[in-house]
Amino acid sequence: MEKLPWVRTVQGDVPAASLGHTQCHEHIYLRKGPSYDVNPALCMDDFSRSLQELSDYRAAGGGAIVDAQPGDFGRDAAVLQALSARSGVAIVAVTGFHKLCFLEPQSSLPTLTVPALTARFIGEITQGMTSPDGRLLPARAGMVKAALTEGGLEDPAYRPLWEAAARTAVATGAPLMVHTDPGSDPLGLMTFLTARGVAPERVLLCHLDRTVPDTATHLALLRQGAYLCYDTIHRLKYHSDAEELSRIAGICRAGFSHRLVLSLDTTNERLRAYRAADMGLNYLLTDFLPMLRRAGVEHGQIRAMCRSNAAHLLSFRISPSAGEQENQT
Ligand SMILES: [Zn+2]
């Protein structure tokens, strides 16, 4: 199999092996906007508080995160770059789209055709991301983000975005992260994506541990080769840590620890430097991984879920036309 050694972070391309402990679905900086209007917990716009969280994460052994907020949905790529530089945590930014209720009102995304959307998403991966004030930055996105709602692929407001996300993933080789809503159809989505040439191994399906109660669906997706992100850890309005532990242990027993990644999907209510009383971005490292060990999950499985799976998922063949040091053999 071809080796895919590079990960595209906001500070440039780094060897996948250098990432270390990685959480693939986080929100470390989120501008105040429509997401705040939907839910005030969805705003983390204080640089020093976000930096504190990243510094604590680094001190606990964290190496990298994916910030899961795309452009026009509250991302600030320049801030992500500065946070990464100051904290030493590698940050992968995303292009693509989130739920349209989070879209900033001035965005042109709803007016664009599929080719124009595709060009925009590809450009954010190959050329640079756009800042909220419209400047083209040198920092590039390293992952495609897409949101699967209950209306799914048949919703005309989302269909062009999905077509563009799939084309971007195929054209660049970048991994594709999928937000899932309750009632959405991830198996149907995989049919759509694979028909367009997206390999299942390039897809990360997020939130299934709170949105899809049926374990058989999880296993069917894993058998296809997709990665799952279990990110409802210590999110107690959904379920307890004990329940999350048993779900993770069940996936490991079924033989799929090589396809599972763990994350926190943070909000300001779940970050100590903002409003949380009992957890921060480092919660996995300080509290949850010891619980997993005590629950009997093997060291090698934990290492896979926190390190090597993310390294495989996030790495892709950097296009030589993008001016990178590609070493094709
Ligand atoms: Zn999220």
mmCIF file of C-alpha atoms and ligand atoms in Angstrom:
data_model
loop_
_atom_site.group_PDB
_atom_site.id
_atom_site.type_symbol
_atom_site.label_atom_id
_atom_site.label_comp_id
_atom_site.label_asym_id
_atom_site.label_seq_id
_atom_site.Cartn_x
_atom_site.Cartn_y
_atom_site.Cartn_z
ATOM 1 C CA MET A 1 0.000 0.000 0.000
ATOM 2 C CA GLU A 2 1.118 3.519 -0.766
ATOM 3 C CA LYS A 3 2.590 5.383 2.158
ATOM 4 C CA LEU A 4 0.793 8.610 3.015
ATOM 5 C CA PRO A 5 3.172 10.389 5.346
ATOM 6 C CA TRP A 6 2.174 14.089 5.350
ATOM 7 C CA VAL A 7 -0.450 15.946 7.330
ATOM 8 C CA ARG A 8 -1.397 19.479 6.332
ATOM 9 C CA THR A 9 -1.542 21.673 9.438
ATOM 10 C CA VAL A 10 -2.082 25.429 9.707
ATOM 11 C CA GLN A 11 1.674 25.770 10.163
ATOM 12 C CA GLY A 12 2.582 23.698 7.131
ATOM 13 C CA ASP A 13 2.958 20.049 6.222
ATOM 14 C CA VAL A 14 4.331 17.788 8.925
ATOM 15 C CA PRO A 15 5.164 14.078 8.998
ATOM 16 C CA ALA A 16 2.153 12.121 10.224
ATOM 17 C CA ALA A 17 4.374 10.284 12.683
ATOM 18 C CA SER A 18 5.113 13.575 14.467
ATOM 19 C CA LEU A 19 1.520 14.271 15.533
ATOM 20 C CA GLY A 20 1.409 12.180 18.689
ATOM 21 C CA HIS A 21 -1.845 12.148 20.666
ATOM 22 C CA THR A 22 -4.499 13.592 18.336
ATOM 23 C CA GLN A 23 -8.173 14.532 18.854
ATOM 24 C CA CYS A 24 -9.864 14.668 15.464
ATOM 25 C CA HIS A 25 -12.997 16.692 16.248
ATOM 26 C CA GLU A 26 -12.524 19.733 18.459
ATOM 27 C CA HIS A 27 -13.514 23.393 18.537
ATOM 28 C CA ILE A 28 -10.769 25.476 20.090
ATOM 29 C CA TYR A 29 -11.631 28.844 18.559
ATOM 30 C CA LEU A 30 -15.056 29.820 17.262
ATOM 31 C CA ARG A 31 -16.071 33.364 16.400
ATOM 32 C CA LYS A 32 -19.260 34.809 17.796
ATOM 33 C CA GLY A 33 -21.877 34.503 15.065
ATOM 34 C CA PRO A 34 -24.911 32.475 14.049
ATOM 35 C CA SER A 35 -23.683 29.418 15.975
ATOM 36 C CA TYR A 36 -23.709 31.536 19.146
ATOM 37 C CA ASP A 37 -27.281 32.610 18.335
ATOM 38 C CA VAL A 38 -28.276 28.931 17.977
ATOM 39 C CA ASN A 39 -26.459 27.948 21.184
ATOM 40 C CA PRO A 40 -24.334 30.318 23.309
ATOM 41 C CA ALA A 41 -22.072 27.375 24.193
ATOM 42 C CA LEU A 42 -20.832 27.490 20.580
ATOM 43 C CA CYS A 43 -18.524 30.461 20.970
ATOM 44 C CA MET A 44 -14.870 30.398 21.993
ATOM 45 C CA ASP A 45 -13.504 33.748 20.895
ATOM 46 C CA ASP A 46 -11.019 34.607 23.639
ATOM 47 C CA PHE A 47 -7.477 34.039 22.382
ATOM 48 C CA SER A 48 -5.882 33.745 25.830
ATOM 49 C CA ARG A 49 -8.482 31.235 27.074
ATOM 50 C CA SER A 50 -8.133 29.099 23.957
ATOM 51 C CA LEU A 51 -4.350 29.278 24.277
ATOM 52 C CA GLN A 52 -4.602 28.196 27.921
ATOM 53 C CA GLU A 53 -6.612 25.121 26.893
ATOM 54 C CA LEU A 54 -4.094 24.198 24.207
ATOM 55 C CA SER A 55 -1.158 24.740 26.578
ATOM 56 C CA ASP A 56 -2.773 22.487 29.200
ATOM 57 C CA TYR A 57 -3.442 19.915 26.469
ATOM 58 C CA ARG A 58 0.187 20.054 25.388
ATOM 59 C CA ALA A 59 1.396 19.707 28.984
ATOM 60 C CA ALA A 60 -0.788 16.603 29.414
ATOM 61 C CA GLY A 61 0.766 14.993 26.329
ATOM 62 C CA GLY A 62 -1.469 16.300 23.528
ATOM 63 C CA GLY A 63 0.184 16.726 20.148
ATOM 64 C CA ALA A 64 -2.493 17.713 17.641
ATOM 65 C CA ILE A 65 -6.156 18.517 17.143
ATOM 66 C CA VAL A 66 -8.490 19.050 14.240
ATOM 67 C CA ASP A 67 -10.511 22.249 14.619
ATOM 68 C CA ALA A 68 -13.806 21.265 13.019
ATOM 69 C CA GLN A 69 -15.194 24.684 12.074
ATOM 70 C CA PRO A 70 -15.051 25.528 8.359
ATOM 71 C CA GLY A 71 -14.716 28.993 6.782
ATOM 72 C CA ASP A 72 -17.898 31.151 6.809
ATOM 73 C CA PHE A 73 -19.112 29.133 9.806
ATOM 74 C CA GLY A 74 -17.029 30.807 12.527
ATOM 75 C CA ARG A 75 -13.474 29.736 11.682
ATOM 76 C CA ASP A 76 -10.608 32.194 12.002
ATOM 77 C CA ALA A 77 -7.623 30.600 10.300
ATOM 78 C CA ALA A 78 -5.138 33.305 11.309
ATOM 79 C CA VAL A 79 -6.048 32.808 14.952
ATOM 80 C CA LEU A 80 -5.704 29.036 14.613
ATOM 81 C CA GLN A 81 -2.232 29.549 13.167
ATOM 82 C CA ALA A 82 -1.233 31.855 16.031
ATOM 83 C CA LEU A 83 -2.683 29.471 18.634
ATOM 84 C CA SER A 84 -0.719 26.591 17.151
ATOM 85 C CA ALA A 85 2.508 28.582 17.046
ATOM 86 C CA ARG A 86 2.157 29.750 20.651
ATOM 87 C CA SER A 87 1.021 26.432 22.150
ATOM 88 C CA GLY A 88 3.100 23.943 20.172
ATOM 89 C CA VAL A 89 -0.034 21.932 19.362
ATOM 90 C CA ALA A 90 -0.406 21.059 15.678
ATOM 91 C CA ILE A 91 -3.812 22.195 14.390
ATOM 92 C CA VAL A 92 -5.483 20.852 11.271
ATOM 93 C CA ALA A 93 -8.112 23.274 9.925
ATOM 94 C CA VAL A 94 -11.061 22.299 7.763
ATOM 95 C CA THR A 95 -12.694 23.614 4.612
ATOM 96 C CA GLY A 96 -16.154 22.631 3.405
ATOM 97 C CA PHE A 97 -19.439 23.211 5.180
ATOM 98 C CA HIS A 98 -21.306 22.806 8.429
ATOM 99 C CA LYS A 99 -25.052 23.013 9.117
ATOM 100 C CA LEU A 100 -26.505 26.014 7.329
ATOM 101 C CA CYS A 101 -28.040 27.384 10.540
ATOM 102 C CA PHE A 102 -24.418 28.210 11.487
ATOM 103 C CA LEU A 103 -23.605 30.010 8.217
ATOM 104 C CA GLU A 104 -22.515 33.641 8.464
ATOM 105 C CA PRO A 105 -25.054 35.869 6.709
ATOM 106 C CA GLN A 106 -22.566 37.515 4.349
ATOM 107 C CA SER A 107 -21.379 34.165 2.966
ATOM 108 C CA SER A 108 -21.627 33.555 -0.768
ATOM 109 C CA LEU A 109 -21.667 29.745 -0.370
ATOM 110 C CA PRO A 110 -25.432 29.331 -1.037
ATOM 111 C CA THR A 111 -25.121 31.215 -4.347
ATOM 112 C CA LEU A 112 -22.246 29.169 -5.770
ATOM 113 C CA THR A 113 -22.484 26.357 -8.328
ATOM 114 C CA VAL A 114 -20.941 22.949 -7.655
ATOM 115 C CA PRO A 115 -17.817 23.754 -9.727
ATOM 116 C CA ALA A 116 -17.386 27.084 -7.949
ATOM 117 C CA LEU A 117 -17.846 25.481 -4.534
ATOM 118 C CA THR A 118 -15.380 22.752 -5.468
ATOM 119 C CA ALA A 119 -12.806 25.300 -6.636
ATOM 120 C CA ARG A 120 -13.210 27.200 -3.397
ATOM 121 C CA PHE A 121 -12.784 24.133 -1.174
ATOM 122 C CA ILE A 122 -9.825 22.821 -3.192
ATOM 123 C CA GLY A 123 -8.232 26.265 -3.076
ATOM 124 C CA GLU A 124 -8.392 26.285 0.716
ATOM 125 C CA ILE A 125 -6.442 23.010 0.759
ATOM 126 C CA THR A 126 -3.941 23.789 -1.995
ATOM 127 C CA GLN A 127 -3.530 27.591 -1.912
ATOM 128 C CA GLY A 128 -4.627 28.959 1.438
ATOM 129 C CA MET A 129 -7.618 29.719 3.600
ATOM 130 C CA THR A 130 -9.573 32.937 3.588
ATOM 131 C CA SER A 131 -9.783 34.971 6.772
ATOM 132 C CA PRO A 132 -13.123 36.397 7.980
ATOM 133 C CA ASP A 133 -12.179 39.773 6.458
ATOM 134 C CA GLY A 134 -11.516 38.188 3.063
ATOM 135 C CA ARG A 135 -7.713 37.980 3.067
ATOM 136 C CA LEU A 136 -6.039 34.946 1.538
ATOM 137 C CA LEU A 137 -3.755 33.451 4.180
ATOM 138 C CA PRO A 138 -0.754 31.160 3.679
ATOM 139 C CA ALA A 139 -2.267 28.654 6.152
ATOM 140 C CA ARG A 140 -4.051 25.810 4.381
ATOM 141 C CA ALA A 141 -6.824 23.439 5.354
ATOM 142 C CA GLY A 142 -5.944 19.781 5.830
ATOM 143 C CA MET A 143 -9.381 18.190 5.879
ATOM 144 C CA VAL A 144 -12.817 18.548 4.301
ATOM 145 C CA LYS A 145 -15.820 19.003 6.617
ATOM 146 C CA ALA A 146 -19.417 18.249 5.721
ATOM 147 C CA ALA A 147 -22.654 18.058 7.696
ATOM 148 C CA LEU A 148 -25.231 15.304 7.318
ATOM 149 C CA THR A 149 -28.650 16.506 8.474
ATOM 150 C CA GLU A 150 -31.901 14.598 8.695
ATOM 151 C CA GLY A 151 -32.838 15.828 5.205
ATOM 152 C CA GLY A 152 -29.490 14.480 4.022
ATOM 153 C CA LEU A 153 -28.425 14.414 0.426
ATOM 154 C CA GLU A 154 -31.939 15.066 -0.881
ATOM 155 C CA ASP A 155 -32.104 18.519 0.729
ATOM 156 C CA PRO A 156 -31.588 20.936 -2.199
ATOM 157 C CA ALA A 157 -29.826 23.464 0.025
ATOM 158 C CA TYR A 158 -27.158 20.866 0.896
ATOM 159 C CA ARG A 159 -26.829 18.789 -2.271
ATOM 160 C CA PRO A 160 -24.406 21.125 -4.131
ATOM 161 C CA LEU A 161 -22.271 21.361 -1.001
ATOM 162 C CA TRP A 162 -22.111 17.575 -0.758
ATOM 163 C CA GLU A 163 -21.203 17.204 -4.427
ATOM 164 C CA ALA A 164 -18.432 19.757 -3.965
ATOM 165 C CA ALA A 165 -17.149 18.144 -0.763
ATOM 166 C CA ALA A 166 -16.933 14.747 -2.499
ATOM 167 C CA ARG A 167 -15.154 16.226 -5.527
ATOM 168 C CA THR A 168 -12.710 18.046 -3.253
ATOM 169 C CA ALA A 169 -11.881 14.877 -1.341
ATOM 170 C CA VAL A 170 -11.274 12.985 -4.596
ATOM 171 C CA ALA A 171 -9.255 15.763 -6.261
ATOM 172 C CA THR A 172 -6.979 16.446 -3.296
ATOM 173 C CA GLY A 173 -6.943 13.118 -1.475
ATOM 174 C CA ALA A 174 -7.714 15.019 1.731
ATOM 175 C CA PRO A 175 -9.748 13.205 4.371
ATOM 176 C CA LEU A 176 -13.443 14.038 4.786
ATOM 177 C CA MET A 177 -15.009 14.612 8.208
ATOM 178 C CA VAL A 178 -18.776 14.239 8.507
ATOM 179 C CA HIS A 179 -20.954 15.785 11.210
ATOM 180 C CA THR A 180 -23.998 13.564 11.703
ATOM 181 C CA ASP A 181 -27.357 14.693 13.080
ATOM 182 C CA PRO A 182 -29.816 12.351 14.792
ATOM 183 C CA GLY A 183 -32.025 10.758 12.153
ATOM 184 C CA SER A 184 -29.404 11.088 9.395
ATOM 185 C CA ASP A 185 -28.401 8.178 7.172
ATOM 186 C CA PRO A 186 -24.631 7.552 7.238
ATOM 187 C CA LEU A 187 -24.919 4.269 5.304
ATOM 188 C CA GLY A 188 -26.723 6.059 2.475
ATOM 189 C CA LEU A 189 -24.041 8.721 2.581
ATOM 190 C CA MET A 190 -21.299 6.106 2.137
ATOM 191 C CA THR A 191 -23.072 4.839 -0.993
ATOM 192 C CA PHE A 192 -23.151 8.409 -2.326
ATOM 193 C CA LEU A 193 -19.476 9.029 -1.524
ATOM 194 C CA THR A 194 -18.066 5.761 -2.821
ATOM 195 C CA ALA A 195 -20.050 6.166 -6.074
ATOM 196 C CA ARG A 196 -18.129 9.416 -6.546
ATOM 197 C CA GLY A 197 -14.742 7.849 -5.866
ATOM 198 C CA VAL A 198 -14.226 8.694 -2.208
ATOM 199 C CA ALA A 199 -12.582 5.703 -0.534
ATOM 200 C CA PRO A 200 -14.263 4.698 2.757
ATOM 201 C CA GLU A 201 -10.845 4.874 4.462
ATOM 202 C CA ARG A 202 -10.785 8.623 3.770
ATOM 203 C CA VAL A 203 -14.039 9.254 5.631
ATOM 204 C CA LEU A 204 -14.435 10.098 9.340
ATOM 205 C CA LEU A 205 -18.011 9.864 10.613
ATOM 206 C CA CYS A 206 -18.449 11.930 13.795
ATOM 207 C CA HIS A 207 -20.911 11.866 16.707
ATOM 208 C CA LEU A 208 -22.396 8.413 15.974
ATOM 209 C CA ASP A 209 -21.986 7.581 19.660
ATOM 210 C CA ARG A 210 -24.804 10.065 20.332
ATOM 211 C CA THR A 211 -26.681 10.243 17.017
ATOM 212 C CA VAL A 212 -26.997 6.623 15.874
ATOM 213 C CA PRO A 213 -28.038 4.314 18.731
ATOM 214 C CA ASP A 214 -27.971 1.179 16.595
ATOM 215 C CA THR A 215 -24.556 -0.495 17.031
ATOM 216 C CA ALA A 216 -25.160 -2.653 13.956
ATOM 217 C CA THR A 217 -24.961 0.507 11.827
ATOM 218 C CA HIS A 218 -21.614 1.413 13.408
ATOM 219 C CA LEU A 219 -20.249 -2.048 12.649
ATOM 220 C CA ALA A 220 -21.546 -1.951 9.069
ATOM 221 C CA LEU A 221 -19.736 1.353 8.497
ATOM 222 C CA LEU A 222 -16.546 0.010 10.096
ATOM 223 C CA ARG A 223 -16.669 -3.096 7.906
ATOM 224 C CA GLN A 224 -16.815 -0.830 4.859
ATOM 225 C CA GLY A 225 -13.578 0.762 6.064
ATOM 226 C CA ALA A 226 -14.834 4.113 7.329
ATOM 227 C CA TYR A 227 -13.389 5.681 10.457
ATOM 228 C CA LEU A 228 -15.705 6.590 13.331
ATOM 229 C CA CYS A 229 -15.068 9.439 15.763
ATOM 230 C CA TYR A 230 -16.552 8.821 19.188
ATOM 231 C CA ASP A 231 -16.673 12.322 20.606
ATOM 232 C CA THR A 232 -19.457 12.212 23.205
ATOM 233 C CA ILE A 233 -16.974 11.707 26.035
ATOM 234 C CA HIS A 234 -17.938 13.337 29.338
ATOM 235 C CA ARG A 235 -20.900 14.950 27.611
ATOM 236 C CA LEU A 236 -23.200 13.956 30.369
ATOM 237 C CA LYS A 237 -26.420 15.367 28.961
ATOM 238 C CA TYR A 238 -26.230 12.489 26.462
ATOM 239 C CA HIS A 239 -24.793 9.643 28.533
ATOM 240 C CA SER A 240 -22.316 8.756 31.277
ATOM 241 C CA ASP A 241 -18.619 8.081 30.862
ATOM 242 C CA ALA A 242 -19.325 4.485 31.913
ATOM 243 C CA GLU A 243 -21.685 4.051 28.988
ATOM 244 C CA GLU A 244 -19.175 5.636 26.596
ATOM 245 C CA LEU A 245 -16.455 3.302 27.932
ATOM 246 C CA SER A 246 -18.596 0.250 27.271
ATOM 247 C CA ARG A 247 -19.343 1.401 23.703
ATOM 248 C CA ILE A 248 -15.633 1.890 22.994
ATOM 249 C CA ALA A 249 -14.721 -1.440 24.593
ATOM 250 C CA GLY A 250 -17.413 -3.092 22.454
ATOM 251 C CA ILE A 251 -15.940 -1.698 19.243
ATOM 252 C CA CYS A 252 -12.483 -2.907 20.338
ATOM 253 C CA ARG A 253 -13.840 -6.397 21.124
ATOM 254 C CA ALA A 254 -15.431 -6.468 17.666
ATOM 255 C CA GLY A 255 -11.941 -5.954 16.206
ATOM 256 C CA PHE A 256 -12.226 -2.358 14.997
ATOM 257 C CA SER A 257 -9.910 -0.395 17.298
ATOM 258 C CA HIS A 258 -7.923 0.402 14.138
ATOM 259 C CA ARG A 259 -10.881 2.410 12.793
ATOM 260 C CA LEU A 260 -11.950 4.375 15.877
ATOM 261 C CA VAL A 261 -10.706 7.797 17.001
ATOM 262 C CA LEU A 262 -11.623 9.619 20.217
ATOM 263 C CA SER A 263 -12.374 13.281 20.713
ATOM 264 C CA LEU A 264 -14.360 15.713 22.883
ATOM 265 C CA ASP A 265 -16.176 18.004 20.382
ATOM 266 C CA THR A 266 -15.722 20.832 22.855
ATOM 267 C CA THR A 267 -17.946 23.837 23.530
ATOM 268 C CA ASN A 268 -17.302 26.690 25.939
ATOM 269 C CA GLU A 269 -19.271 24.722 28.557
ATOM 270 C CA ARG A 270 -16.748 21.912 28.270
ATOM 271 C CA LEU A 271 -13.522 23.926 28.405
ATOM 272 C CA ARG A 272 -12.103 24.866 31.807
ATOM 273 C CA ALA A 273 -10.570 28.136 30.625
ATOM 274 C CA TYR A 274 -14.044 29.216 29.512
ATOM 275 C CA ARG A 275 -16.981 27.953 31.574
ATOM 276 C CA ALA A 276 -16.446 24.296 32.510
ATOM 277 C CA ALA A 277 -15.941 23.284 36.119
ATOM 278 C CA ASP A 278 -14.666 19.762 35.635
ATOM 279 C CA MET A 279 -12.985 19.323 32.270
ATOM 280 C CA GLY A 280 -10.811 20.841 29.599
ATOM 281 C CA LEU A 281 -9.361 19.867 26.250
ATOM 282 C CA ASN A 282 -6.976 17.597 28.193
ATOM 283 C CA TYR A 283 -9.789 15.482 29.748
ATOM 284 C CA LEU A 284 -9.069 12.460 27.581
ATOM 285 C CA LEU A 285 -5.426 12.433 28.639
ATOM 286 C CA THR A 286 -5.912 13.193 32.315
ATOM 287 C CA ASP A 287 -9.082 11.244 33.105
ATOM 288 C CA PHE A 288 -10.645 9.189 30.355
ATOM 289 C CA LEU A 289 -7.697 7.170 29.063
ATOM 290 C CA PRO A 290 -6.892 5.896 32.575
ATOM 291 C CA MET A 291 -10.551 4.809 32.811
ATOM 292 C CA LEU A 292 -10.227 3.000 29.486
ATOM 293 C CA ARG A 293 -7.149 1.170 30.794
ATOM 294 C CA ARG A 294 -8.966 0.196 33.961
ATOM 295 C CA ALA A 295 -11.859 -1.059 31.826
ATOM 296 C CA GLY A 296 -9.426 -3.502 30.223
ATOM 297 C CA VAL A 297 -8.849 -1.853 26.856
ATOM 298 C CA GLU A 298 -5.354 -2.812 25.753
ATOM 299 C CA HIS A 299 -2.493 -0.345 25.517
ATOM 300 C CA GLY A 300 -2.059 -1.012 21.790
ATOM 301 C CA GLN A 301 -5.734 -0.344 21.132
ATOM 302 C CA ILE A 302 -5.607 2.952 23.021
ATOM 303 C CA ARG A 303 -2.495 3.916 21.111
ATOM 304 C CA ALA A 304 -4.285 3.179 17.841
ATOM 305 C CA MET A 305 -7.377 5.190 18.791
ATOM 306 C CA CYS A 306 -5.376 8.196 19.987
ATOM 307 C CA ARG A 307 -2.366 8.191 17.671
ATOM 308 C CA SER A 308 -1.895 5.924 14.678
ATOM 309 C CA ASN A 309 -5.477 5.976 13.392
ATOM 310 C CA ALA A 310 -5.459 9.767 13.280
ATOM 311 C CA ALA A 311 -2.043 9.741 11.609
ATOM 312 C CA HIS A 312 -3.327 7.449 8.864
ATOM 313 C CA LEU A 313 -6.598 9.285 8.448
ATOM 314 C CA LEU A 314 -5.157 12.807 8.346
ATOM 315 C CA SER A 315 -2.256 12.088 6.012
ATOM 316 C CA PHE A 316 -2.627 12.394 2.274
ATOM 317 C CA ARG A 317 -0.532 12.620 -0.839
ATOM 318 C CA ILE A 318 0.446 16.248 -1.045
ATOM 319 C CA SER A 319 0.110 17.331 -4.661
ATOM 320 C CA PRO A 320 3.476 18.186 -6.250
ATOM 321 C CA SER A 321 1.682 20.998 -8.098
ATOM 322 C CA ALA A 322 1.064 22.620 -4.740
ATOM 323 C CA GLY A 323 4.825 23.048 -4.456
ATOM 324 C CA GLU A 324 5.373 20.551 -1.702
ATOM 325 C CA GLN A 325 8.191 18.134 -1.126
ATOM 326 C CA GLU A 326 6.524 15.038 -2.514
ATOM 327 C CA ASN A 327 8.639 11.916 -2.545
ATOM 328 C CA GLN A 328 6.892 9.496 -4.878
ATOM 329 C CA THR A 329 8.294 6.028 -5.082
HETATM 330 ZN ZN ZN B 1 -18.353 19.658 16.350
#
